[in-house]
Coordinates of C-alpha atoms in Angstrom, one line a residue:
M191 CA 94.9 66.9 203.9
A192 CA 95.5 69.5 201.2
S193 CA 98.1 68.8 198.5
S194 CA 101.5 70.5 198.7
K195 CA 100.2 73.0 196.2
T196 CA 97.1 74.0 198.2
V197 CA 96.2 74.9 201.8
K198 CA 92.9 73.8 203.5
T199 CA 91.1 77.0 204.5
R200 CA 87.8 77.6 206.3
V201 CA 85.5 80.3 205.0
C202 CA 82.4 81.6 207.0
I203 CA 79.7 83.2 204.8
I204 CA 76.9 85.5 205.9
S205 CA 74.7 88.0 204.1
D206 CA 71.6 90.1 204.6
T207 CA 72.0 90.6 208.3
H208 CA 70.1 93.9 208.0
T209 CA 71.6 95.3 211.3
R210 CA 70.6 92.1 213.2
S211 CA 73.4 90.9 215.5
P212 CA 73.6 87.2 216.4
F213 CA 71.3 85.9 219.2
P214 CA 72.9 85.2 222.6
S215 CA 74.9 82.0 222.9
E216 CA 72.4 80.4 225.2
D217 CA 69.6 80.8 222.6
T218 CA 70.0 77.3 221.0
Q219 CA 66.8 77.7 219.0
H220 CA 68.7 79.9 216.5
A221 CA 71.8 78.9 214.5
Y222 CA 72.7 82.5 214.1
R223 CA 73.9 83.0 217.6
L224 CA 77.1 84.0 219.4
P225 CA 79.8 83.4 218.7
L226 CA 79.9 83.3 214.9
P227 CA 81.8 80.3 213.7
S228 CA 85.6 80.6 213.7
A229 CA 87.2 80.7 210.3
D230 CA 90.2 81.9 208.4
V231 CA 88.1 84.2 206.3
L232 CA 84.6 85.6 206.9
L233 CA 82.7 86.9 203.9
H234 CA 79.7 89.3 204.2
A235 CA 77.8 89.5 200.9
G236 CA 76.0 92.8 201.6
D237 CA 72.8 94.3 203.0
L238 CA 74.5 94.9 206.3
T239 CA 71.7 97.4 207.2
V240 CA 68.1 98.2 206.7
A241 CA 68.6 101.7 205.3
G242 CA 72.3 102.7 205.6
Y243 CA 72.2 104.7 208.8
I244 CA 75.5 105.3 210.5
S245 CA 74.1 103.8 213.7
E246 CA 73.3 100.6 211.8
Y247 CA 76.9 100.4 210.4
E248 CA 78.2 100.8 214.0
T249 CA 76.2 97.8 215.1
M250 CA 77.5 95.6 212.2
L251 CA 81.1 96.8 212.7
E252 CA 81.0 95.7 216.3
M253 CA 79.7 92.3 215.3
L254 CA 82.4 91.9 212.7
K255 CA 85.2 93.1 215.1
A256 CA 84.2 90.4 217.5
A257 CA 84.2 87.6 214.9
D258 CA 87.0 85.1 215.1
A259 CA 88.5 85.4 211.6
E260 CA 91.9 86.6 210.4
L261 CA 90.3 88.3 207.4
K262 CA 86.8 89.7 207.1
I263 CA 85.7 90.8 203.6
V264 CA 82.6 92.9 203.3
I265 CA 80.7 94.3 200.3
A266 CA 77.6 96.5 200.3
G267 CA 74.1 95.5 199.1
N268 CA 71.0 97.4 197.9
H269 CA 69.9 98.4 201.4
D270 CA 73.3 99.9 202.2
I271 CA 72.3 103.1 200.5
T272 CA 74.9 105.4 201.9
L273 CA 77.7 103.4 200.4
D274 CA 76.4 104.2 196.9
A275 CA 77.2 107.9 196.8
E276 CA 75.6 108.7 193.4
Y277 CA 72.4 106.9 194.3
Y278 CA 72.2 108.5 197.8
G279 CA 72.7 112.0 196.5
D280 CA 69.7 111.5 194.2
V281 CA 67.4 110.1 196.8
I282 CA 68.3 112.8 199.3
R283 CA 67.7 115.6 196.8
R284 CA 64.2 114.0 196.2
R285 CA 63.7 113.5 199.9
V286 CA 62.8 109.8 199.2
M287 CA 65.0 108.4 202.0
H288 CA 66.1 109.5 205.4
R289 CA 63.5 112.3 205.4
G290 CA 65.9 114.4 203.3
I291 CA 68.4 114.7 206.2
P292 CA 71.7 113.3 204.8
E293 CA 74.0 111.0 206.7
D294 CA 77.7 111.9 206.5
L295 CA 79.1 109.8 203.6
E296 CA 82.7 110.5 204.4
Q297 CA 82.1 109.2 207.9
V298 CA 80.5 106.1 206.5
R299 CA 83.4 105.4 204.2
E300 CA 85.9 106.0 207.0
M301 CA 84.1 103.5 209.2
W302 CA 84.5 100.8 206.7
M303 CA 87.9 101.7 205.1
G304 CA 89.7 103.4 208.0
E305 CA 92.3 102.3 210.4
E306 CA 89.9 100.9 213.0
A307 CA 88.3 98.5 210.5
R308 CA 91.7 97.5 209.1
K309 CA 93.1 96.7 212.6
A310 CA 90.1 94.3 213.1
G311 CA 90.9 92.5 209.8
I312 CA 87.9 94.1 208.1
I313 CA 88.3 94.9 204.4
Y314 CA 85.5 96.7 202.5
L315 CA 85.5 96.1 198.8
E316 CA 83.9 97.9 195.9
E317 CA 83.6 96.3 192.5
G318 CA 86.7 94.6 191.2
V319 CA 89.4 92.1 191.8
K320 CA 91.7 91.8 194.9
A321 CA 94.3 89.2 196.0
F322 CA 94.8 88.2 199.6
Q323 CA 97.4 86.2 201.6
L324 CA 96.6 84.3 204.8
K325 CA 98.8 83.3 207.7
N326 CA 98.1 79.6 206.9
G327 CA 100.1 80.1 203.7
A328 CA 97.1 80.3 201.4
Q329 CA 96.7 83.0 198.7
F330 CA 93.5 83.6 196.8
T331 CA 92.0 86.1 194.3
L332 CA 88.5 87.4 194.8
Y333 CA 86.1 89.2 192.5
A334 CA 83.6 91.4 194.3
S335 CA 80.5 93.3 193.2
P336 CA 77.7 94.9 195.3
Y337 CA 75.5 95.4 192.2
Q338 CA 72.3 93.5 191.3
P339 CA 69.4 94.1 188.8
E340 CA 67.4 97.1 189.8
Y341 CA 64.9 96.3 192.6
C342 CA 62.3 98.8 193.9
N343 CA 64.8 101.7 193.3
W344 CA 67.3 100.7 195.9
A345 CA 71.1 101.2 195.7
F346 CA 73.6 99.5 193.4
G347 CA 71.0 98.7 190.8
Y348 CA 71.3 98.3 187.1
E349 CA 68.8 97.6 184.3
R350 CA 68.3 93.9 183.5
N351 CA 69.4 94.3 179.9
Q352 CA 72.7 95.8 181.0
D353 CA 75.7 93.4 181.1
R354 CA 77.8 94.5 184.1
Y355 CA 80.0 91.4 184.3
N356 CA 81.3 90.4 180.8
P357 CA 83.8 92.1 178.4
A358 CA 81.8 94.2 176.0
K359 CA 81.9 94.1 172.2
P360 CA 83.5 97.1 170.6
V361 CA 80.1 98.4 169.4
A362 CA 78.4 98.1 172.8
K363 CA 76.9 101.3 174.3
F364 CA 77.7 100.1 177.9
K365 CA 81.1 98.7 178.8
A366 CA 81.4 96.9 182.2
P367 CA 83.9 98.9 184.3
S368 CA 85.2 95.7 186.1
P369 CA 84.3 92.6 184.1
V370 CA 84.7 89.2 185.7
P371 CA 88.0 87.6 184.7
S372 CA 88.0 84.1 183.1
W373 CA 89.2 80.8 184.6
P374 CA 91.6 80.3 186.3
E375 CA 92.2 83.8 187.6
I376 CA 89.5 83.9 190.4
D377 CA 89.2 81.6 193.4
I378 CA 86.2 83.2 195.0
M379 CA 83.4 85.4 193.8
L380 CA 81.5 87.6 196.3
T381 CA 78.5 89.4 194.9
H382 CA 75.3 90.7 196.5
G383 CA 73.0 89.3 194.0
P384 CA 72.8 85.7 192.7
P385 CA 73.2 84.4 189.1
L386 CA 70.1 83.5 187.3
G387 CA 68.7 80.1 188.3
I388 CA 71.0 79.5 191.2
L389 CA 69.5 79.9 194.7
D390 CA 67.5 82.8 193.4
R391 CA 63.9 81.7 193.5
A392 CA 61.7 84.4 195.1
K393 CA 58.6 83.7 197.1
Q394 CA 56.4 84.3 194.0
G395 CA 58.2 81.3 192.3
D396 CA 60.3 83.4 189.9
N397 CA 64.0 83.0 189.4
V398 CA 65.2 86.6 189.8
G399 CA 69.0 86.3 189.5
C400 CA 71.1 88.0 186.8
E401 CA 71.6 86.2 183.4
F402 CA 74.8 88.1 182.7
L403 CA 76.3 87.2 186.1
L404 CA 75.5 83.6 185.2
Q405 CA 77.4 84.0 181.9
A406 CA 80.3 85.5 183.8
V407 CA 80.5 82.7 186.4
K408 CA 80.4 80.1 183.6
R409 CA 83.5 81.7 182.2
C410 CA 85.1 82.3 185.6
R411 CA 84.4 78.9 187.2
P412 CA 85.5 79.9 190.7
R413 CA 85.9 77.4 193.5
L414 CA 83.3 79.3 195.5
H415 CA 80.6 81.9 194.7
C416 CA 78.9 83.6 197.6
F417 CA 75.9 86.0 197.6
G418 CA 72.6 86.8 199.3
H419 CA 69.9 89.3 198.3
I420 CA 67.1 86.7 197.8
H421 CA 66.4 85.7 201.4
E422 CA 64.3 82.7 200.5
G423 CA 67.1 81.3 198.3
W424 CA 69.3 80.5 201.4
G425 CA 71.3 77.3 200.8
A426 CA 74.2 75.8 198.9
E427 CA 74.6 74.0 195.5
R428 CA 77.4 72.1 193.9
Y429 CA 77.6 72.8 190.2
D430 CA 79.3 70.6 187.6
W431 CA 80.2 72.7 184.6
S432 CA 81.2 69.7 182.4
R433 CA 77.7 68.1 182.8
N434 CA 75.8 71.4 183.4
T435 CA 74.1 69.9 186.4
S436 CA 73.7 71.0 190.0
E437 CA 72.9 69.3 193.3
P438 CA 71.9 70.8 196.6
V439 CA 74.1 70.6 199.6
R440 CA 72.1 68.7 202.2
T441 CA 71.9 69.9 205.8
Q442 CA 70.5 68.4 209.0
Q443 CA 68.7 71.0 211.1
A444 CA 69.8 69.5 214.4
L445 CA 73.5 69.7 213.4
V446 CA 73.0 73.2 212.0
L447 CA 71.6 74.3 215.4
E448 CA 74.3 72.6 217.4
N449 CA 77.2 73.9 215.2
R450 CA 75.7 77.4 214.7
C451 CA 76.1 76.9 211.0
A452 CA 75.6 74.8 207.9
Q453 CA 78.8 73.1 206.8
V454 CA 80.3 71.6 203.7
N455 CA 83.8 70.2 203.2
I456 CA 85.1 70.2 199.6
A457 CA 88.8 70.1 200.5
Q458 CA 91.2 67.2 199.6
D459 CA 90.5 65.4 202.8
S460 CA 86.7 65.2 202.1
E461 CA 84.8 62.4 200.5
R462 CA 84.3 64.5 197.3
P463 CA 87.1 67.1 196.9
L464 CA 86.1 70.0 194.6
K465 CA 87.6 69.9 191.1
F466 CA 88.7 73.4 190.4
G467 CA 87.6 74.4 186.9
D468 CA 85.1 71.6 186.6
E469 CA 83.0 72.5 189.7
T470 CA 81.8 75.5 191.8
I471 CA 80.1 75.6 195.2
F472 CA 77.4 78.3 195.3
V473 CA 76.3 79.7 198.7
N474 CA 73.4 82.0 199.4
G475 CA 74.2 83.1 202.9
A476 CA 71.2 85.3 203.7
I477 CA 70.6 85.4 207.4
M478 CA 67.2 86.9 207.2
N479 CA 64.3 84.8 205.9
V480 CA 61.6 86.1 203.6
N481 CA 59.8 87.7 206.6
Y482 CA 63.0 89.5 207.7
S483 CA 63.5 87.2 210.7
P484 CA 67.0 85.9 211.3
R485 CA 66.2 82.2 211.1
N486 CA 68.9 81.2 208.6
A487 CA 72.3 79.9 209.5
P488 CA 75.8 81.1 208.5
W489 CA 77.5 78.8 206.1
V490 CA 81.0 77.3 206.7
V491 CA 82.9 76.0 203.7
D492 CA 86.2 74.1 204.0
L493 CA 88.1 74.3 200.7
D494 CA 91.6 74.2 199.3
L495 CA 93.2 77.4 198.2
P496 CA 96.5 77.9 196.3
R497 CA 99.6 77.9 198.4
M498 CA 101.4 81.3 198.0
E499 CA 104.1 80.1 195.6
E500 CA 101.7 78.1 193.6
A501 CA 99.2 81.0 193.3
E502 CA 101.9 83.2 191.9
L503 CA 102.6 80.8 189.1
R504 CA 99.0 80.6 187.8
Q505 CA 98.4 82.1 184.4
P506 CA 95.1 82.7 182.7
V507 CA 94.2 80.4 179.8

C-alpha cells in the first residue's frame, strides 16, 4: 500500500505503433492485442504513424479513445511529420514527402488538441513541463519532448552536438527552449528518443541515444522515463544513481502473452519499492520490432505518485 503521502498509480506505456492497431482479443500469439491494459494513465511516446497522414492519425485516435485510461498523454515522434510544421513545410516545398501534396496541418492539430480528443482524455504535448491530477488523488509533473538526434532527415531532429535538454551557459550559441528541470521537480519523463546507453542499442550494435538527454535525466532523476524510437531496444531497466548501475527488468514470455503486457511493480507494496531520487525505471515501449512487425508488448508500471497536497509542497533543491 502507498504511504499517506503517495498514491499507487498504474501507467501503461506504448510507443512506435506506426498506425498499427492492436490485434483482435482472440489472437493470443500477440501481447499487443485488444483490449489495451487498463491503467490510470496511458503514455504514447511517439511515432504514432508511418508518415503523418491524416488517415493514419484517425486510426490511432480511435485506438486511444477506446483505451481504458483516465488520462492518455501523447507526444509525436520523427515519423509524425505533419506535427512538426517547420519541418513539414520544408519537405513539401522540396516534394520529398507526400508527393508534394500537403496534408492540412490545422486539421492535424485540431484532431489531437481539439474537443473530441479532450473528451476522450487524450492530451497531446509538445516540448515542456505539464502537471496533472488524477481521480485517485495523485498529482504528477511530466516533462515531454518529441525530439531526438537527427535521423535520415525525419521530423523533430537536432544535430548530435546540440544540447536540447540542459540549461545553456551564457556564451552558448544554442539555448534549449525547454530544458529539463532538476530533481525533484519531475515525476515522469516522456521523450521519443532514449538517453545514451539505456535501451538504445540499434541492430548494428551501436548505442544511438542522446548524450545530452542522459545528462539531463541524471539531473532530473524522475521516477519513470518512457521513450521508444529504437525498436530493438524494447524493454525496461532499473537504474541506481548512487551506484551508477542498472539492471534489466526480467519478463516471462508466457505471462506477457497472457496479461497482454510486460509488468513491473515499484510501488510501496512491492518487494522493492522505488527510491525516488536514488532510482529511475526506464521503459522503451516500442510496439514494433526492428522489422516493423508489432511483436513487442505494452508495458505496465505500478508506481507511487505524490498525493495532491504533498505534491503542492515539493520544492526544488
